[in-house]
PDB file of C-alpha atoms in Angstrom:
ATOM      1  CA  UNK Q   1     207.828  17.465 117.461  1.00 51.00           C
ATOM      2  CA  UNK Q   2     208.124  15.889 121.046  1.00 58.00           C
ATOM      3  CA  UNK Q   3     211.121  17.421 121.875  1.00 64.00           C
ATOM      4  CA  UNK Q   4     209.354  20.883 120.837  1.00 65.00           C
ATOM      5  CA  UNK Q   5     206.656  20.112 123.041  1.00 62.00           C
ATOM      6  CA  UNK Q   6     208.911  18.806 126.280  1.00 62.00           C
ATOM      7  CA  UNK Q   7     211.067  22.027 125.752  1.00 67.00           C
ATOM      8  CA  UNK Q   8     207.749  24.315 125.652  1.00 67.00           C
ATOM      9  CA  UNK Q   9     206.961  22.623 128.566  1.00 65.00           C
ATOM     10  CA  UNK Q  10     209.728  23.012 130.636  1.00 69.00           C
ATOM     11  CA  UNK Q  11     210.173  26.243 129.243  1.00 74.00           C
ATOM     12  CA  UNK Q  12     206.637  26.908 130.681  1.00 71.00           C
ATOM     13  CA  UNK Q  13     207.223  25.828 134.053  1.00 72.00           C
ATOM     14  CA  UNK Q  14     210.459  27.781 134.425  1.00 76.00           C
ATOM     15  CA  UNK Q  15     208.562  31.302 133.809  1.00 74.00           C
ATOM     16  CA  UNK Q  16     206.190  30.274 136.193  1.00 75.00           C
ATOM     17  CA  UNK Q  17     208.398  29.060 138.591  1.00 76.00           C
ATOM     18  CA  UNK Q  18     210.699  32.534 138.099  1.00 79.00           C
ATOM     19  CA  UNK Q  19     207.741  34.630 138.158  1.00 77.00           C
ATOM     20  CA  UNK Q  20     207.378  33.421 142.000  1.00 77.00           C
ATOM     21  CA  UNK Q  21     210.733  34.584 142.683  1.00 79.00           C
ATOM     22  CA  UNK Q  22     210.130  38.043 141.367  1.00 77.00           C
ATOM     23  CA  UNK Q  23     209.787  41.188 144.218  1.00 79.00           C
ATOM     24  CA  UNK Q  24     206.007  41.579 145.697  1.00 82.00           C
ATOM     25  CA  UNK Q  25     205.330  38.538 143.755  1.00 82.00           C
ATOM     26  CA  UNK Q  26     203.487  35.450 145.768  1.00 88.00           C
ATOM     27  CA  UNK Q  27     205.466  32.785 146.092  1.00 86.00           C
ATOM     28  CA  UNK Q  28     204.857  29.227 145.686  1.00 88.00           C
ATOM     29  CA  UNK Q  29     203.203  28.005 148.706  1.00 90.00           C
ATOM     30  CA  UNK Q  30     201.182  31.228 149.034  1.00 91.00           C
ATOM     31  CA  UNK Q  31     199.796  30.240 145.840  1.00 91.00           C
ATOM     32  CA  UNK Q  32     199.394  27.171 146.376  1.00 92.00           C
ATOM     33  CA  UNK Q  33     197.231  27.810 149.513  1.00 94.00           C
ATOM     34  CA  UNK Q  34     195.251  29.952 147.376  1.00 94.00           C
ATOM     35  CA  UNK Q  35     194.028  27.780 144.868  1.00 94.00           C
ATOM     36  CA  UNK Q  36     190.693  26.402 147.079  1.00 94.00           C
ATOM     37  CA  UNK Q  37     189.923  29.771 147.734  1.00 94.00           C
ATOM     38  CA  UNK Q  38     190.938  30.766 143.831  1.00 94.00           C
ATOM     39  CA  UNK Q  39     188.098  28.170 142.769  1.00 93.00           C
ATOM     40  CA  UNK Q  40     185.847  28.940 145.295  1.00 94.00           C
ATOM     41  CA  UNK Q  41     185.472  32.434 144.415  1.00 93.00           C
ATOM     42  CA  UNK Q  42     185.560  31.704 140.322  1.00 92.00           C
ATOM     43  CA  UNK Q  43     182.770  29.576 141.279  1.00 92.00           C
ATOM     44  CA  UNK Q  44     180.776  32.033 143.071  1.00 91.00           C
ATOM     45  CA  UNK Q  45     181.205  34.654 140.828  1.00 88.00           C
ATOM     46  CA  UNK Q  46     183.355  36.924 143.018  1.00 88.00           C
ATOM     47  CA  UNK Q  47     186.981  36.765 141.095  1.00 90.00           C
ATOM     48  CA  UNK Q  48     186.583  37.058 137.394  1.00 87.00           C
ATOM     49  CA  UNK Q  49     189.967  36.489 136.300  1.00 87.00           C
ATOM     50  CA  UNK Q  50     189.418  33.066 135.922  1.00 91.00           C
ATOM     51  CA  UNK Q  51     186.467  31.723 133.502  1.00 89.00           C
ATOM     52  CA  UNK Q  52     184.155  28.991 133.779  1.00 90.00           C
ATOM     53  CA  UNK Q  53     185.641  27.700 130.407  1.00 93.00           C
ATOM     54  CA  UNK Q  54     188.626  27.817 132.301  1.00 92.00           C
ATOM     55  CA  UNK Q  55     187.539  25.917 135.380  1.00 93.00           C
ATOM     56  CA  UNK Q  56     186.185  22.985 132.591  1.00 93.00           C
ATOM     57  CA  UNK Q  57     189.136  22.729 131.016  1.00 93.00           C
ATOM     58  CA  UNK Q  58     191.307  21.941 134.441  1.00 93.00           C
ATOM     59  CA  UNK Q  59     188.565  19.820 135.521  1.00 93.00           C
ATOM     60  CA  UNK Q  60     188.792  17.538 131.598  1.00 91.00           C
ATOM     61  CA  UNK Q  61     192.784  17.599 132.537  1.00 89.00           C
ATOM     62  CA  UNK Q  62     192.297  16.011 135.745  1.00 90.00           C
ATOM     63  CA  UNK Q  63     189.758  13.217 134.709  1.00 89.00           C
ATOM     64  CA  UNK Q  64     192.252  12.360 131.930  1.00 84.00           C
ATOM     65  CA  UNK Q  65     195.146  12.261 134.275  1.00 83.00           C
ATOM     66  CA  UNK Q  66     192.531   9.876 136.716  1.00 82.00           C
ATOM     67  CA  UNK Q  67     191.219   7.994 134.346  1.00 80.00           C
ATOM     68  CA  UNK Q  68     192.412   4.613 133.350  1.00 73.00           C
ATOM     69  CA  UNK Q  69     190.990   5.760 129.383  1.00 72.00           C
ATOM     70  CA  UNK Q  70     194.129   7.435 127.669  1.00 68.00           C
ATOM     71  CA  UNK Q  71     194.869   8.379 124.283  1.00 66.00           C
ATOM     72  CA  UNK Q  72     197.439   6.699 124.597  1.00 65.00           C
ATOM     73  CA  UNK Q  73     197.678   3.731 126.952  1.00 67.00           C
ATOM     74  CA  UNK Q  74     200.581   3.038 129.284  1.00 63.00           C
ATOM     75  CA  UNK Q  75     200.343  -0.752 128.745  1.00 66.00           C
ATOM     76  CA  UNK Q  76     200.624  -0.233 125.006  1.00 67.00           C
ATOM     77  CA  UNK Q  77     203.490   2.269 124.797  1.00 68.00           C
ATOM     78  CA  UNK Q  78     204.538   2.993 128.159  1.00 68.00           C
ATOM     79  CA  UNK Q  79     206.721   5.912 128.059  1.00 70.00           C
ATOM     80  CA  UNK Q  80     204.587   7.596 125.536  1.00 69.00           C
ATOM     81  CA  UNK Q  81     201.598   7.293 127.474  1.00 67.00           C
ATOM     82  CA  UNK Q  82     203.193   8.438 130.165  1.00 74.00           C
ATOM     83  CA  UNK Q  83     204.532  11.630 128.618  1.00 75.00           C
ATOM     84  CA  UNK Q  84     201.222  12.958 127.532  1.00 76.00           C
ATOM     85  CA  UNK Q  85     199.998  12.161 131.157  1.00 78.00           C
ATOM     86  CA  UNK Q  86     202.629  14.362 132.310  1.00 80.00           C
ATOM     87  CA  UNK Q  87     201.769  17.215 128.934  1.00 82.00           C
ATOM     88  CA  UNK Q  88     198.703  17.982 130.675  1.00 84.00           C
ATOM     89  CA  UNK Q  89     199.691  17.601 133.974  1.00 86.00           C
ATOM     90  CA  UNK Q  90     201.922  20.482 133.431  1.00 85.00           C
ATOM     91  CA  UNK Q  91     199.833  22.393 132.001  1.00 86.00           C
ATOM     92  CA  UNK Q  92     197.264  22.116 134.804  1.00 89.00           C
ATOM     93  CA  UNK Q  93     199.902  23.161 136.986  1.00 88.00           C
ATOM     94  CA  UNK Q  94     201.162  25.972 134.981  1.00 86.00           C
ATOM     95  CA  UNK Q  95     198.017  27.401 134.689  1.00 89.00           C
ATOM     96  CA  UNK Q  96     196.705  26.810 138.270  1.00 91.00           C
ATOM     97  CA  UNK Q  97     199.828  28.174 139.445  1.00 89.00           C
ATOM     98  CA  UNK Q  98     199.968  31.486 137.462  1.00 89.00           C
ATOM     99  CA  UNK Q  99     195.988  31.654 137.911  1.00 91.00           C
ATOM    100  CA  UNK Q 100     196.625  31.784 141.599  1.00 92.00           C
ATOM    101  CA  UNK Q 101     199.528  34.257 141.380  1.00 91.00           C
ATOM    102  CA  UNK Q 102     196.869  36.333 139.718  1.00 90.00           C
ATOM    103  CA  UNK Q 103     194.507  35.697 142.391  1.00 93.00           C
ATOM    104  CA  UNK Q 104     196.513  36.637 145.290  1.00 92.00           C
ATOM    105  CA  UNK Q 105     197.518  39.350 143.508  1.00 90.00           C
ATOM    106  CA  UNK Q 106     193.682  40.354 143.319  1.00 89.00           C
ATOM    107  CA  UNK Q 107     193.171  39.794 146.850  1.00 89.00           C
ATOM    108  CA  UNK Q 108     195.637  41.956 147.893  1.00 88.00           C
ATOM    109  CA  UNK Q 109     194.543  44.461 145.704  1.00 84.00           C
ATOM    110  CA  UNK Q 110     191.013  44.764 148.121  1.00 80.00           C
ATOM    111  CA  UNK Q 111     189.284  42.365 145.579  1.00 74.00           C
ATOM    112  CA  UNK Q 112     187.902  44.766 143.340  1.00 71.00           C
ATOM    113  CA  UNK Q 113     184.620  43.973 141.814  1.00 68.00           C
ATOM    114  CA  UNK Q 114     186.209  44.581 138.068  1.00 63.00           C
ATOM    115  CA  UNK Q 115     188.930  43.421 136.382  1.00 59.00           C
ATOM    116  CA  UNK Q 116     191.281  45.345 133.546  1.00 62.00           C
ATOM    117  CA  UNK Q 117     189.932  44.238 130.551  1.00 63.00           C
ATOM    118  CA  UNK Q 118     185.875  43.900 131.636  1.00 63.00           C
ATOM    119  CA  UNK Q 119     183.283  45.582 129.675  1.00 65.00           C
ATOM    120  CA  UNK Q 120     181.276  47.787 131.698  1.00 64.00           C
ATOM    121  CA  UNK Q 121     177.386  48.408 130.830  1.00 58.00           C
TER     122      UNK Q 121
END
């Protein structure tokens, strides 16, 4: 089951990582010098392609990554409590990496005021 997860993983971070490398797509620097203004604007309510449930979630990843509390503790099983340390650290990366492709994206687009997918009243 591990080695499922690992290989999702990596698999994971390879799309990403590829996706930068497409044509017209950001690449990885640009989008990682948009994330503070990707979070800013989810915050004030200007880009909606990233939710608040969203924003929670990354913020729970990083406090479990800080925290000395794990699920389970390096000084008990120390490469296994390292690996799911690095589980969600991937994942916050993934996702604030293909959240800010999305978000540059946006910008460039003249940051419309709705995105695909909205409901409008």
């Amino acid at each position: 089951m591990r080695k499922q997860r690992s290989a999702a993983a990596a698999g994971q971070a390879w799309n990403i990582y590829s996706e930068t490398l497409a044509p017209d797509a950001p690449g990885m620097v640009e989008r990682v010098r948009a994330i503070p203004r990707m979070l800013k604007a989810t915050l004030r309510g200007e880009y909606k392609g990233m939710s608040h449930k969203t924003l929670g979630l990354l913020a729970v990843g990083l406090v479990y990554i800080v925290s000395p509390l794990d699920a389970v503790p390096e000084i008990l099983v120390p490469v296994v409590g390292l690996a799911d340390d690095t589980g969600v650290a991937l994942w916050l990366a993934s996702v604030l990496v293909r959240s800010a492709g999305d978000y540059v994206r946006w910008e460039r687009g003249g940051r419309p005021k709705v995105v695909v997918g909205d409901i409008i009243d």
